[in-house]
Coordinates of C-alpha atoms in Angstrom, one line a residue:
M1 CA -51.7 77.5 -124.6
L2 CA -52.9 78.3 -128.0
E3 CA -55.2 81.2 -126.6
I4 CA -52.1 82.7 -125.0
I5 CA -49.9 82.3 -128.3
L6 CA -52.7 84.4 -130.3
W7 CA -53.1 87.2 -127.8
I8 CA -49.1 87.6 -127.6
A9 CA -48.8 87.8 -131.1
I10 CA -52.4 89.7 -131.5
L11 CA -50.3 92.4 -129.3
Y12 CA -46.8 92.2 -130.8
I13 CA -48.9 93.2 -134.4
I14 CA -50.3 95.9 -133.3
S15 CA -47.3 96.8 -131.2
L16 CA -45.1 96.7 -134.4
L17 CA -48.1 98.8 -137.0
S18 CA -47.8 101.1 -134.2
L19 CA -44.0 101.5 -134.1
P20 CA -43.3 104.0 -137.1
L21 CA -46.0 106.2 -135.3
A22 CA -43.9 106.0 -131.6
D23 CA -41.0 106.4 -132.6
K24 CA -41.4 109.3 -134.6
M25 CA -42.8 110.9 -131.6
G26 CA -39.8 109.4 -129.8
L27 CA -42.5 107.2 -127.9
R28 CA -41.1 104.1 -128.6
G29 CA -42.3 102.2 -125.6
L30 CA -45.7 103.4 -126.0
S31 CA -46.1 101.2 -129.1
K32 CA -48.1 98.6 -128.2
V33 CA -50.7 101.4 -126.0
L34 CA -50.7 103.4 -128.7
G35 CA -51.2 100.1 -131.4
L36 CA -54.5 99.1 -129.1
I37 CA -56.1 102.6 -128.6
F38 CA -56.4 103.2 -132.2
L39 CA -57.1 100.1 -133.3
T40 CA -59.8 100.3 -130.5
Y41 CA -61.2 103.5 -132.0
I42 CA -61.0 102.0 -135.7
V43 CA -63.2 99.2 -133.8
W44 CA -65.9 101.2 -132.0
L45 CA -66.4 103.2 -135.0
I46 CA -67.4 100.4 -137.0
S47 CA -69.4 98.6 -134.5
F48 CA -71.8 101.6 -135.3
V49 CA -72.8 100.1 -138.3
V50 CA -71.8 96.7 -138.0
D51 CA -72.1 94.1 -135.7
F52 CA -68.9 94.2 -133.0
R53 CA -67.6 90.4 -134.3
S54 CA -67.3 92.1 -137.7
A55 CA -65.8 95.3 -136.9
T56 CA -63.4 94.5 -135.1
I57 CA -62.0 91.8 -138.1
Y58 CA -62.7 94.7 -140.5
G59 CA -61.4 97.2 -138.0
F60 CA -57.9 95.0 -137.6
M61 CA -57.9 94.8 -141.6
I62 CA -57.6 98.0 -142.1
A63 CA -54.9 98.7 -138.5
V64 CA -53.1 96.2 -141.0
T65 CA -53.0 98.1 -144.1
M66 CA -52.7 101.3 -142.8
G67 CA -49.6 100.6 -139.8
S68 CA -48.3 98.8 -143.2
L69 CA -48.9 102.4 -145.4
L70 CA -46.9 103.4 -141.8
W71 CA -43.9 101.3 -142.7
L72 CA -44.0 102.4 -146.6
Y73 CA -44.7 106.4 -146.4
D74 CA -41.8 106.8 -143.7
A75 CA -39.0 103.5 -145.3
N76 CA -36.2 106.5 -145.6
R77 CA -36.2 107.5 -142.0
L78 CA -36.6 103.7 -140.2
S79 CA -33.9 102.4 -142.5
S80 CA -31.5 104.4 -141.4
N81 CA -31.8 103.7 -137.7
F82 CA -33.1 100.4 -138.3
R83 CA -31.1 98.2 -136.5
S84 CA -31.6 100.5 -133.4
L85 CA -35.1 100.9 -133.0
M86 CA -35.3 96.3 -133.8
V87 CA -33.6 96.7 -131.2
D88 CA -35.8 98.7 -128.7
F89 CA -38.5 96.9 -129.8
L90 CA -37.3 93.2 -129.1
K91 CA -35.9 94.1 -126.2
F92 CA -38.9 95.6 -125.1
E93 CA -41.3 93.3 -126.5
A94 CA -39.2 91.1 -124.0
V95 CA -39.7 92.9 -121.1
F96 CA -43.4 92.7 -121.8
I97 CA -43.3 88.9 -122.4
V98 CA -41.3 88.8 -118.5
F99 CA -44.5 90.7 -116.9
F100 CA -47.5 88.9 -118.4
F101 CA -45.8 85.5 -117.4
I102 CA -45.1 86.9 -114.2
Y103 CA -48.8 87.9 -113.6
L104 CA -50.1 84.2 -115.0
L105 CA -48.5 82.7 -112.7
Y106 CA -49.5 85.0 -109.7
E107 CA -53.3 84.7 -112.1
M108 CA -53.1 80.3 -111.2
F109 CA -53.5 80.6 -107.9
N110 CA -55.9 83.5 -108.7
P111 CA -57.7 82.9 -111.6
Y112 CA -61.7 82.7 -110.6
V113 CA -64.0 85.6 -112.2
V114 CA -65.8 85.9 -109.1
G115 CA -66.6 88.2 -106.2
A116 CA -66.8 92.1 -105.7
E117 CA -67.3 93.5 -109.3
K118 CA -66.1 90.6 -111.1
M119 CA -69.1 89.1 -112.7
T120 CA -70.4 92.6 -113.8
D121 CA -66.9 92.9 -115.4
M122 CA -67.1 89.8 -117.3
A123 CA -71.4 90.2 -118.6
I124 CA -70.5 93.6 -119.7
L125 CA -66.9 92.3 -121.6
T126 CA -68.7 89.4 -123.0
A127 CA -71.9 91.3 -123.7
I128 CA -69.5 93.1 -126.0
T129 CA -68.3 90.4 -127.9
K130 CA -71.4 89.5 -128.6
S131 CA -73.4 92.5 -129.5
N132 CA -75.2 94.0 -133.1
S133 CA -74.1 97.4 -132.6
L134 CA -72.9 99.8 -129.7
P135 CA -73.1 101.2 -127.2
P136 CA -73.1 97.6 -125.9
Y137 CA -76.7 95.4 -124.1
D138 CA -76.8 95.8 -120.7
P139 CA -76.5 92.3 -119.9
F140 CA -78.1 92.4 -116.9
L141 CA -81.4 93.8 -118.0
S142 CA -82.5 93.2 -121.1
G143 CA -84.1 95.7 -123.7
Y144 CA -81.8 97.9 -122.4
R145 CA -78.0 99.5 -123.6
L146 CA -75.3 100.4 -121.2
N147 CA -75.8 103.7 -122.5
F148 CA -74.6 105.0 -119.5
Y149 CA -71.5 103.6 -118.7
Y150 CA -67.5 104.1 -120.4
Y151 CA -67.2 100.9 -121.9
M152 CA -64.0 101.9 -124.2
G153 CA -61.8 99.6 -122.2
Y154 CA -63.7 96.7 -122.5
V155 CA -64.4 97.2 -126.5
S156 CA -60.5 97.0 -126.2
Y157 CA -60.5 93.3 -124.5
A158 CA -63.3 92.6 -126.7
I159 CA -61.3 93.1 -129.4
L160 CA -58.0 91.5 -128.5
T161 CA -60.2 88.1 -127.3
I162 CA -62.2 87.8 -130.4
L163 CA -59.0 88.8 -132.9
S164 CA -57.4 85.8 -130.0
V165 CA -60.0 83.2 -130.7
T166 CA -60.7 82.6 -126.9
T167 CA -63.8 82.9 -124.6
T168 CA -64.3 85.5 -122.0
H169 CA -64.0 83.0 -119.3
I170 CA -59.8 83.0 -120.4
S171 CA -59.6 86.6 -122.2
Y172 CA -60.5 88.0 -118.6
N173 CA -57.4 87.4 -117.2
L174 CA -54.9 87.7 -120.2
A175 CA -56.8 90.8 -120.0
C176 CA -55.4 91.9 -116.3
A177 CA -52.3 90.4 -117.6
T178 CA -52.1 92.8 -120.4
V179 CA -53.1 96.0 -118.1
F180 CA -49.9 94.7 -115.8
S181 CA -47.7 94.6 -118.1
L182 CA -48.2 98.0 -120.5
T183 CA -48.2 99.4 -117.4
L184 CA -45.1 98.2 -116.5
T185 CA -43.5 98.1 -119.9
S186 CA -44.1 101.7 -120.6
I187 CA -42.3 102.7 -117.4
V188 CA -39.1 100.7 -117.8
W189 CA -38.7 102.0 -121.3
L190 CA -39.1 105.2 -119.5
V191 CA -36.5 104.3 -116.9
S192 CA -34.0 103.0 -119.3
K193 CA -34.5 106.1 -121.3
S194 CA -34.0 108.3 -117.7
R195 CA -32.6 107.2 -115.1
E196 CA -33.2 109.6 -112.4
K197 CA -37.0 108.1 -113.0
I198 CA -35.9 104.4 -111.8
V199 CA -37.4 105.0 -107.6
I200 CA -40.5 105.7 -110.0
P201 CA -41.5 102.1 -110.2
F202 CA -40.8 101.6 -106.5
L203 CA -43.3 104.0 -105.4
L204 CA -46.6 103.5 -108.4
L205 CA -46.2 99.3 -106.7
A206 CA -45.8 100.1 -103.2
G207 CA -48.3 99.7 -100.8
N208 CA -49.5 102.4 -98.4
L209 CA -48.9 102.2 -94.9
M210 CA -52.1 100.3 -93.2
T211 CA -50.2 97.2 -93.4
L212 CA -47.1 98.8 -90.4
K213 CA -50.3 99.7 -89.0
M214 CA -51.9 95.8 -88.6
L215 CA -48.1 94.9 -87.7
I216 CA -47.6 96.7 -85.4
A217 CA -50.6 96.3 -83.6
G218 CA -49.8 92.4 -84.0
N219 CA -52.6 91.9 -86.9
V220 CA -50.8 90.4 -88.9
S221 CA -54.0 87.9 -90.4
R222 CA -55.1 92.1 -91.5
A223 CA -51.7 93.1 -93.0
F224 CA -52.0 91.7 -96.2
D225 CA -56.0 91.7 -96.4
F226 CA -57.0 93.6 -99.1
W227 CA -60.4 95.2 -98.2
T228 CA -58.5 96.0 -94.7
V229 CA -55.9 97.6 -96.6
T230 CA -58.4 100.3 -98.9
R231 CA -60.3 101.3 -96.5
V232 CA -58.7 103.7 -94.5
I233 CA -60.7 106.9 -94.9
K234 CA -64.6 106.0 -93.1
G235 CA -67.2 106.1 -96.1
T236 CA -64.4 105.6 -99.1
I237 CA -62.6 103.1 -101.0
N238 CA -58.9 103.8 -100.4
E239 CA -57.3 101.5 -103.2
F240 CA -53.3 102.2 -104.6
P241 CA -52.2 100.8 -108.0
L242 CA -51.2 97.7 -106.5
A243 CA -53.8 96.7 -104.9
T244 CA -56.0 97.2 -107.7
L245 CA -53.5 95.8 -110.3
F246 CA -53.5 92.5 -107.6
F247 CA -56.8 92.1 -106.9
R248 CA -58.3 92.0 -110.9
D249 CA -61.6 93.6 -111.3
L250 CA -61.1 93.9 -115.1
H251 CA -63.1 97.8 -113.7
P252 CA -62.0 101.1 -115.7
H253 CA -60.2 102.6 -113.3
F254 CA -58.2 99.1 -113.4
M255 CA -57.8 99.1 -117.2
S256 CA -57.1 103.2 -117.4
I257 CA -53.6 103.1 -115.8
P258 CA -51.0 101.8 -118.6
L259 CA -53.0 105.5 -120.4
Q260 CA -52.4 107.3 -116.9
I261 CA -48.8 106.7 -117.6
A262 CA -49.7 106.7 -121.6
F263 CA -50.4 110.2 -121.3
L264 CA -47.4 111.3 -118.4
I265 CA -44.6 109.6 -120.1
A266 CA -45.6 111.2 -123.1
L267 CA -46.5 114.7 -121.4
Y268 CA -42.6 113.7 -119.8
V269 CA -41.3 113.9 -123.5
W270 CA -43.3 116.7 -124.9
M271 CA -41.9 119.4 -121.9
K272 CA -38.1 117.8 -122.8
E273 CA -38.8 118.2 -126.8
E274 CA -41.3 120.1 -128.5
K275 CA -43.3 117.9 -130.9
K276 CA -46.6 119.6 -131.9
S277 CA -47.8 115.5 -132.6
I278 CA -47.0 115.0 -129.0
A279 CA -49.2 117.4 -127.9
I280 CA -51.8 115.8 -130.6
L281 CA -51.5 112.6 -129.3
M282 CA -52.0 114.1 -125.5
A283 CA -55.3 115.9 -126.7
F284 CA -56.7 112.6 -128.5
L285 CA -55.6 110.1 -126.0
L286 CA -57.5 112.5 -122.9
G287 CA -60.7 112.1 -125.2
F288 CA -60.1 108.4 -125.6
M289 CA -59.9 107.9 -121.8
F290 CA -62.5 109.7 -120.9
T291 CA -64.6 106.7 -123.1
V292 CA -62.8 104.5 -120.6
N293 CA -62.6 105.8 -117.6
S294 CA -64.3 109.8 -117.2
W295 CA -62.6 110.0 -113.8
D296 CA -59.1 110.8 -115.1
F297 CA -60.6 113.4 -118.1
F298 CA -60.9 116.4 -116.3
T299 CA -57.3 115.3 -113.8
Y300 CA -55.1 115.2 -116.7
S301 CA -56.6 117.6 -119.0
F302 CA -56.1 120.0 -116.2
L303 CA -52.6 119.1 -116.1
Y304 CA -52.3 119.8 -120.3
I305 CA -53.8 122.4 -120.6
T306 CA -51.7 124.2 -116.3
I307 CA -48.4 122.9 -119.0
S308 CA -49.4 124.1 -122.5
I309 CA -49.9 127.5 -121.1
A310 CA -46.9 127.9 -118.6
L311 CA -44.4 126.6 -120.9
R312 CA -46.0 129.5 -123.8
R313 CA -47.4 126.3 -126.1
F314 CA -50.2 127.7 -126.8
Y315 CA -50.5 126.1 -130.0
A316 CA -51.4 123.1 -128.0
L317 CA -54.5 124.7 -126.8
A318 CA -56.1 124.4 -130.4
F319 CA -55.9 120.1 -130.4
I320 CA -58.6 120.0 -127.4
P321 CA -61.2 119.9 -129.8
L322 CA -59.3 116.0 -130.2
S323 CA -60.6 115.4 -127.2
I324 CA -64.5 116.3 -127.4
V325 CA -64.8 115.9 -131.8
P326 CA -63.4 112.3 -132.3
F327 CA -65.7 111.1 -129.3
L328 CA -69.2 112.5 -130.3
P329 CA -71.0 109.6 -130.8
F330 CA -69.7 108.0 -127.0
H331 CA -71.1 111.5 -125.9
L332 CA -74.4 111.9 -128.6
T333 CA -75.0 108.3 -126.9
L334 CA -74.2 108.6 -123.6
K335 CA -77.3 108.7 -120.7
A336 CA -75.0 109.2 -117.2
T337 CA -78.2 109.4 -115.0
A338 CA -76.4 108.4 -111.5
V339 CA -74.6 111.5 -112.1
K340 CA -76.1 114.5 -110.8
G341 CA -73.6 117.3 -110.1
V342 CA -71.0 118.2 -107.1
G343 CA -72.1 117.9 -103.2
F344 CA -70.0 119.7 -100.7
V345 CA -68.3 117.3 -98.2
S346 CA -70.1 117.1 -95.5
E347 CA -67.4 114.7 -93.3
R348 CA -64.0 115.4 -94.6
T349 CA -60.6 112.8 -93.5
D350 CA -58.0 112.8 -90.3
L351 CA -54.9 113.7 -90.9
I352 CA -53.2 110.5 -89.6
N353 CA -55.6 108.0 -92.2
F354 CA -55.3 111.0 -95.1
V355 CA -51.0 109.6 -95.0
I356 CA -51.5 106.4 -94.1
A357 CA -54.0 106.0 -97.1
Q358 CA -51.5 108.4 -99.6
P359 CA -48.0 107.6 -97.7
L360 CA -45.7 108.8 -101.3
V361 CA -47.4 113.1 -99.7
I362 CA -44.0 112.4 -97.3
L363 CA -41.9 112.7 -100.3
P364 CA -42.5 116.9 -101.9
L365 CA -43.9 117.4 -97.5
I366 CA -40.0 116.8 -97.1
Y367 CA -39.0 118.6 -100.2
S368 CA -41.3 121.6 -99.2
F369 CA -39.3 121.9 -96.1
I370 CA -35.8 121.7 -96.9
Q371 CA -35.9 123.8 -100.3
E372 CA -38.5 126.3 -98.8
R373 CA -37.9 126.5 -95.1
K374 CA -39.5 129.8 -94.5
I375 CA -42.5 129.9 -97.3
F376 CA -42.8 125.7 -95.5
A377 CA -43.1 127.9 -92.2
V378 CA -45.4 130.9 -93.2
M379 CA -47.3 128.7 -94.8
L380 CA -48.2 126.6 -91.8
A381 CA -48.4 128.6 -89.5
V382 CA -51.8 129.7 -91.5
S383 CA -53.0 126.4 -92.8
I384 CA -53.1 124.7 -89.4
P385 CA -55.5 127.5 -87.9
I386 CA -57.5 126.8 -91.6
A387 CA -57.3 123.1 -90.8
F388 CA -59.0 123.6 -86.8
I389 CA -61.5 126.2 -87.7
F390 CA -62.6 125.0 -90.9
K391 CA -62.9 121.2 -89.8
F392 CA -60.4 120.5 -92.2
P393 CA -57.0 118.1 -91.4
V394 CA -55.6 117.5 -94.7
V395 CA -55.3 121.3 -96.1
A396 CA -52.9 121.6 -93.1
I397 CA -50.0 119.9 -94.9
T398 CA -51.3 119.9 -98.3
L399 CA -51.7 124.0 -98.2
P400 CA -47.7 124.4 -97.3
T401 CA -46.6 121.9 -99.7
M402 CA -48.7 123.4 -102.7
V403 CA -47.1 126.7 -102.3
V404 CA -44.0 125.9 -102.0
F405 CA -44.2 123.8 -105.3
M406 CA -46.4 126.5 -106.9
K407 CA -43.5 129.2 -106.8
K408 CA -41.0 125.9 -107.7
F409 CA -43.3 125.2 -110.8
Y410 CA -43.2 129.0 -111.3
E411 CA -39.3 129.3 -111.2
E412 CA -38.7 125.7 -112.8
R413 CA -41.3 124.5 -115.3
S414 CA -40.2 121.1 -114.5
F415 CA -42.8 117.9 -114.9
E416 CA -42.2 117.2 -110.9
H417 CA -43.5 120.3 -109.6
A418 CA -46.8 120.3 -111.8
V419 CA -47.3 116.5 -111.8
T420 CA -47.1 117.0 -108.2
L421 CA -48.7 120.2 -107.6
T422 CA -51.6 118.0 -109.2
A423 CA -52.1 115.8 -106.9
L424 CA -51.7 118.1 -104.4
L425 CA -55.1 120.3 -105.4
L426 CA -56.6 116.7 -106.4
L427 CA -56.6 115.9 -102.7
T428 CA -57.5 118.8 -101.7
A429 CA -59.8 118.9 -103.5
V430 CA -61.9 116.1 -102.8
E431 CA -61.9 117.4 -99.3
I432 CA -64.4 119.7 -100.7
V433 CA -66.2 118.4 -103.8
Y434 CA -67.3 115.0 -104.8
V435 CA -69.0 114.0 -107.7
N436 CA -72.9 113.1 -106.5
D437 CA -73.9 109.9 -107.4
A438 CA -76.6 107.2 -106.0
Y439 CA -73.7 107.3 -102.8
G440 CA -75.1 108.9 -99.9
G441 CA -75.2 109.1 -96.4
E442 CA -71.9 108.2 -95.0
I443 CA -70.9 107.1 -98.3
E444 CA -71.3 110.8 -99.7
R445 CA -68.0 111.0 -101.2
L446 CA -67.2 106.8 -101.9
N447 CA -66.6 106.8 -105.2
T448 CA -65.2 110.3 -105.5
V449 CA -62.0 109.4 -103.3
F450 CA -61.3 105.9 -104.6
K451 CA -61.3 107.6 -108.7
S452 CA -59.0 110.5 -107.2
Y453 CA -56.9 108.2 -104.8
V454 CA -55.7 106.1 -107.4
Q455 CA -54.7 109.2 -109.7
A456 CA -52.9 111.3 -107.1
W457 CA -50.7 108.4 -106.6
I458 CA -49.7 107.5 -110.0
L459 CA -48.9 111.0 -110.0
L460 CA -46.8 111.4 -107.0
S461 CA -44.9 109.0 -108.2
F462 CA -44.3 110.4 -111.1
G463 CA -43.5 113.9 -109.1
F464 CA -40.3 111.5 -107.3
T465 CA -37.1 113.0 -108.6
Y466 CA -34.0 113.6 -106.6
P467 CA -33.5 117.8 -105.9
N468 CA -29.7 119.5 -106.7
Y469 CA -29.6 121.0 -103.0
S470 CA -27.2 120.2 -100.0
Y471 CA -29.8 117.7 -98.5
E472 CA -30.0 115.6 -101.6
R473 CA -28.0 112.4 -99.0
M474 CA -31.5 113.4 -96.4
Y475 CA -34.4 113.2 -98.8
K476 CA -32.9 110.5 -100.7
L477 CA -32.5 108.5 -97.0
A478 CA -35.2 109.8 -96.7
T479 CA -37.3 108.4 -99.4
I480 CA -35.5 104.4 -99.6
C481 CA -36.9 103.8 -95.6
L482 CA -40.4 105.1 -96.7
I483 CA -39.9 102.0 -99.5
A484 CA -39.5 99.7 -97.4
I485 CA -41.5 100.5 -95.4
L486 CA -44.2 100.4 -98.5
W487 CA -42.5 97.6 -99.7
I488 CA -43.8 95.2 -97.1
Y489 CA -47.3 94.4 -98.3
P490 CA -46.5 93.5 -102.0
I491 CA -43.8 91.3 -100.4
G492 CA -46.5 90.0 -98.1
C493 CA -48.9 89.4 -100.5
A494 CA -46.3 87.3 -102.8
L495 CA -45.1 85.4 -100.0
G496 CA -49.3 84.6 -99.3
L497 CA -49.8 83.2 -102.6
P498 CA -48.6 79.3 -101.7
T499 CA -51.2 79.8 -99.1
L500 CA -54.8 80.5 -102.0
G501 CA -53.2 76.9 -103.9
F502 CA -52.1 76.4 -107.3
K503 CA -54.9 76.1 -109.7
G504 CA -52.6 75.4 -112.9
T505 CA -55.7 77.3 -115.6
L506 CA -56.6 80.3 -116.5
D507 CA -59.9 79.1 -117.0
G508 CA -61.9 82.5 -114.7
I509 CA -65.2 79.9 -114.8
E510 CA -64.1 76.3 -113.5
F511 CA -64.8 77.1 -109.6
T512 CA -68.6 77.1 -111.0
K513 CA -67.9 73.1 -110.9
S514 CA -69.0 72.5 -107.6
Y515 CA -71.9 74.1 -108.4
G516 CA -72.8 71.1 -111.6
E517 CA -73.0 74.7 -113.6
Y518 CA -69.7 74.2 -115.1
N519 CA -70.6 72.6 -118.6
A520 CA -73.8 74.1 -118.7
L521 CA -72.9 77.5 -118.8
K522 CA -70.5 76.4 -121.2
Y523 CA -72.4 75.1 -123.0
L524 CA -74.9 78.6 -123.3
Y525 CA -71.3 80.7 -124.5
R526 CA -72.0 80.0 -127.6
F527 CA -75.7 81.5 -128.3
N528 CA -77.5 84.6 -127.7
G529 CA -81.0 85.5 -126.5
V530 CA -82.9 86.2 -123.6
V531 CA -82.4 83.9 -120.3
V532 CA -84.7 84.1 -117.6
E533 CA -82.4 83.0 -114.3
Y534 CA -82.4 83.5 -110.9
P535 CA -81.9 87.2 -109.7
G536 CA -81.5 87.2 -106.6
K537 CA -83.4 87.1 -102.9
T538 CA -84.2 90.9 -103.8
P539 CA -84.7 92.5 -107.1
Y540 CA -81.9 94.3 -105.8
E541 CA -79.4 92.3 -105.0
S542 CA -75.9 92.5 -105.8
Y543 CA -72.4 91.1 -105.4
T544 CA -73.3 87.5 -105.4
Y545 CA -73.2 83.8 -107.2
A546 CA -77.1 85.6 -108.8
G547 CA -76.8 86.4 -111.8
R548 CA -74.4 84.0 -113.2
V549 CA -75.8 82.7 -116.1
S550 CA -75.7 86.3 -117.5
S551 CA -72.2 87.2 -116.1
Y552 CA -70.4 84.0 -118.1
T553 CA -72.9 83.7 -121.2
G554 CA -73.6 87.0 -122.5
L555 CA -76.9 86.3 -122.4
K556 CA -79.3 89.2 -121.4
S557 CA -80.8 88.5 -118.2
V558 CA -84.1 89.5 -117.9
L559 CA -83.3 90.3 -114.4
C560 CA -80.4 90.4 -112.1
N561 CA -77.3 92.1 -110.6
G562 CA -80.5 94.3 -109.6
G563 CA -78.7 96.5 -107.6
H564 CA -76.8 97.7 -109.9
E565 CA -79.1 98.3 -111.8
L566 CA -80.5 100.3 -109.8
F567 CA -77.1 102.5 -108.8
W568 CA -76.7 102.8 -112.9
R569 CA -79.5 104.3 -113.3
F570 CA -80.4 105.8 -109.8
F571 CA -82.4 109.2 -111.7
D572 CA -84.1 107.3 -113.7
N573 CA -87.5 107.3 -111.4
E574 CA -89.6 104.0 -113.6
T575 CA -85.5 101.6 -112.7
V576 CA -87.3 100.6 -109.6
K577 CA -90.6 100.4 -111.2
V578 CA -88.8 98.2 -113.3
L579 CA -86.9 95.7 -111.3
N580 CA -89.5 94.9 -109.2
E581 CA -91.9 93.6 -111.9
R582 CA -89.0 91.8 -113.6
W583 CA -88.9 90.0 -110.2
R584 CA -92.4 89.1 -109.9
D585 CA -92.7 88.5 -113.2
I586 CA -89.3 85.3 -113.3
K587 CA -91.1 84.6 -110.3
E588 CA -94.0 83.4 -111.9
I589 CA -92.3 81.8 -114.5
Y590 CA -90.7 78.9 -112.6
E591 CA -93.6 78.7 -109.9
S592 CA -96.6 78.9 -111.8
K593 CA -98.6 75.7 -112.7
D594 CA -99.3 77.1 -116.2
L595 CA -97.0 78.0 -119.0
N596 CA -97.8 81.7 -119.7
Y597 CA -96.3 82.7 -123.6
D598 CA -97.7 86.3 -123.1
L599 CA -95.2 87.2 -120.1
L600 CA -92.0 84.9 -121.8
K601 CA -92.7 87.0 -125.1
K602 CA -92.7 90.6 -122.4
Y603 CA -89.5 89.9 -123.0
N604 CA -88.3 88.0 -125.6
V605 CA -86.9 85.3 -123.5
S606 CA -85.0 82.5 -125.6
F607 CA -83.8 80.1 -122.6
I608 CA -85.1 79.5 -119.0
Y609 CA -82.2 77.8 -116.6
I610 CA -82.8 75.4 -113.8
G611 CA -79.5 74.6 -112.1
Y612 CA -78.5 75.1 -108.5
L613 CA -80.0 78.9 -107.4
E614 CA -83.0 78.2 -109.2
K615 CA -83.6 74.9 -108.0
A616 CA -82.9 76.0 -103.6
N617 CA -84.8 78.8 -104.5
Y618 CA -88.4 78.7 -106.6
N619 CA -90.5 76.0 -106.1
I620 CA -90.5 74.9 -109.7
S621 CA -93.7 73.1 -111.8
Y622 CA -91.5 71.3 -114.1
D623 CA -94.4 69.8 -116.2
K624 CA -95.1 73.3 -117.8
F625 CA -91.6 73.7 -119.3
S626 CA -92.6 70.1 -121.3
K627 CA -94.1 72.4 -124.1
L628 CA -90.9 73.8 -124.6
R629 CA -87.6 72.3 -126.7
K630 CA -85.2 70.4 -123.6
I631 CA -82.0 71.0 -125.4
Y632 CA -79.4 70.4 -122.3
D633 CA -79.7 68.5 -119.4
D634 CA -77.3 66.7 -117.2
G635 CA -78.4 65.7 -114.7
E636 CA -77.2 68.9 -112.6
V637 CA -78.7 71.1 -114.5
V638 CA -82.2 71.4 -117.0
I639 CA -81.5 74.4 -119.8
Y640 CA -85.0 74.4 -122.6
K641 CA -84.9 76.1 -125.4
V642 CA -88.1 78.9 -125.5
I643 CA -90.6 77.9 -129.1
Y644 CA -93.5 80.1 -129.0
P645 CA -96.4 78.6 -130.6
K646 CA -97.2 79.4 -134.3
S647 CA -100.1 82.4 -134.2

């Protein structure tokens, strides 16, 4: 409980420190998000010259000093509306707390950090807390760094982990609750200031139509299954915000959700109340978003530039360097070998599955038809032949809708038309091109559709508005019916929680007790160094329990999660050779009759771990380990500390 209290207290302090800046820009509801961003940025800069733990302490001290100076500098203005400011602050901090504890309750049914990307996420999070500098070391391949990956989101929650004096076994779940709460608190604040936005949370937190499809087919067991509802389109992943928030992978696309929300809120306010400070903030935020989840940068940069030009606020374009220059240390150390340009899509999405995966497109489709029937009909007559000739089904509905929205945006320059048009362009673009990464063949655009669909859903949620025209009732009725259908998924998931069983803990690795390894992993968490552990049946194994020592302790493994390494370093010709060699060397370390110190020195090994997987997969020769120092033995797990002989 103490960890939770400290975690929340740190977030409150961060929020309070950034409140003067947020208030001056008319963005009070974003004070916590902005505070976390600026604290992260300060610590990140310092961590290039000192170890991360020290950088966190120094960075927090600097943030407190700067925040205090902001309060002093703007004391006159703040004192004039102090009561209103503090009422708002306390009100939305209370909202944050409510959402935070709702999510913690959910996690107590589902707390374990295992499956999908969770072990990878915890490994990176823990590695950052132990890194001597950034970019962080690679916990799965000792001697290498994560200098190819967008890691800044993990930095934010590694900072909170250190400041709240907890372990990542707990903070992983606290971080997930924070992402959820930041997202919803920001939206609630927007709704409180702009009543026509009241539908946003209902759209953002809806499910797709796959649940309805499964229920109609009588397949209730699959209707609420995460894998079923997010694998609608062949060869792709079709996550939507609620599924991402429920699934709890502390992955970049998950951590970026409150940042996307913050950007859209700032953009909305800027379009209504022109303030150069907000344009500066958005430019900086774009750069920060790149370091958290690079996919977001291009979509939101397009939106920022388009609106700046459309509103003739050309000065905003001069701030674009703020999205690059402050983050040069990140870009100069980045080696994105897993990306090799773009390719053209060979197999496009069929129309039915497109609507099932992205049902929010129904709203702009109806709006376009009612608002501009003639234009819509003409463009529909054009788009249908294009869809058949070029085997491009999606364009049959996106093209006429985009044309109407282009016209409406040209006439009204509204926020709603701009974000909806951006979403439609994005959904159409991923039917033409994809980012050429390590995925190929039938899953060539898996990652592209995956990351783009989350963005599009958020944009479409914000693009909804009640238009002022004679068929408003029809549009409202259609929206209410759609929301009712799409909320079958979240309601069903909530009702299904008891079937998971109440665990009553936030300890993400408590399940390892069933393998007899919990105490050993907790023991090793306090150390730094290189560990030898079972890497898997092949050098390329991922998404299994193998690699659990590195994942749950942050120690650098000689090799584990080789599948991830192969993907991350896909275009590095040395990767396969390195993985194979290390896999063979680990096997020799465990099974050879004599202790090979040269082999241990090769990887600077500090610890040899013998637990559940090592015993099951190796014919271990224990006698040779008597030369080492046994530092742990509970009958289930034995851990040796490598002591090298004096030369």
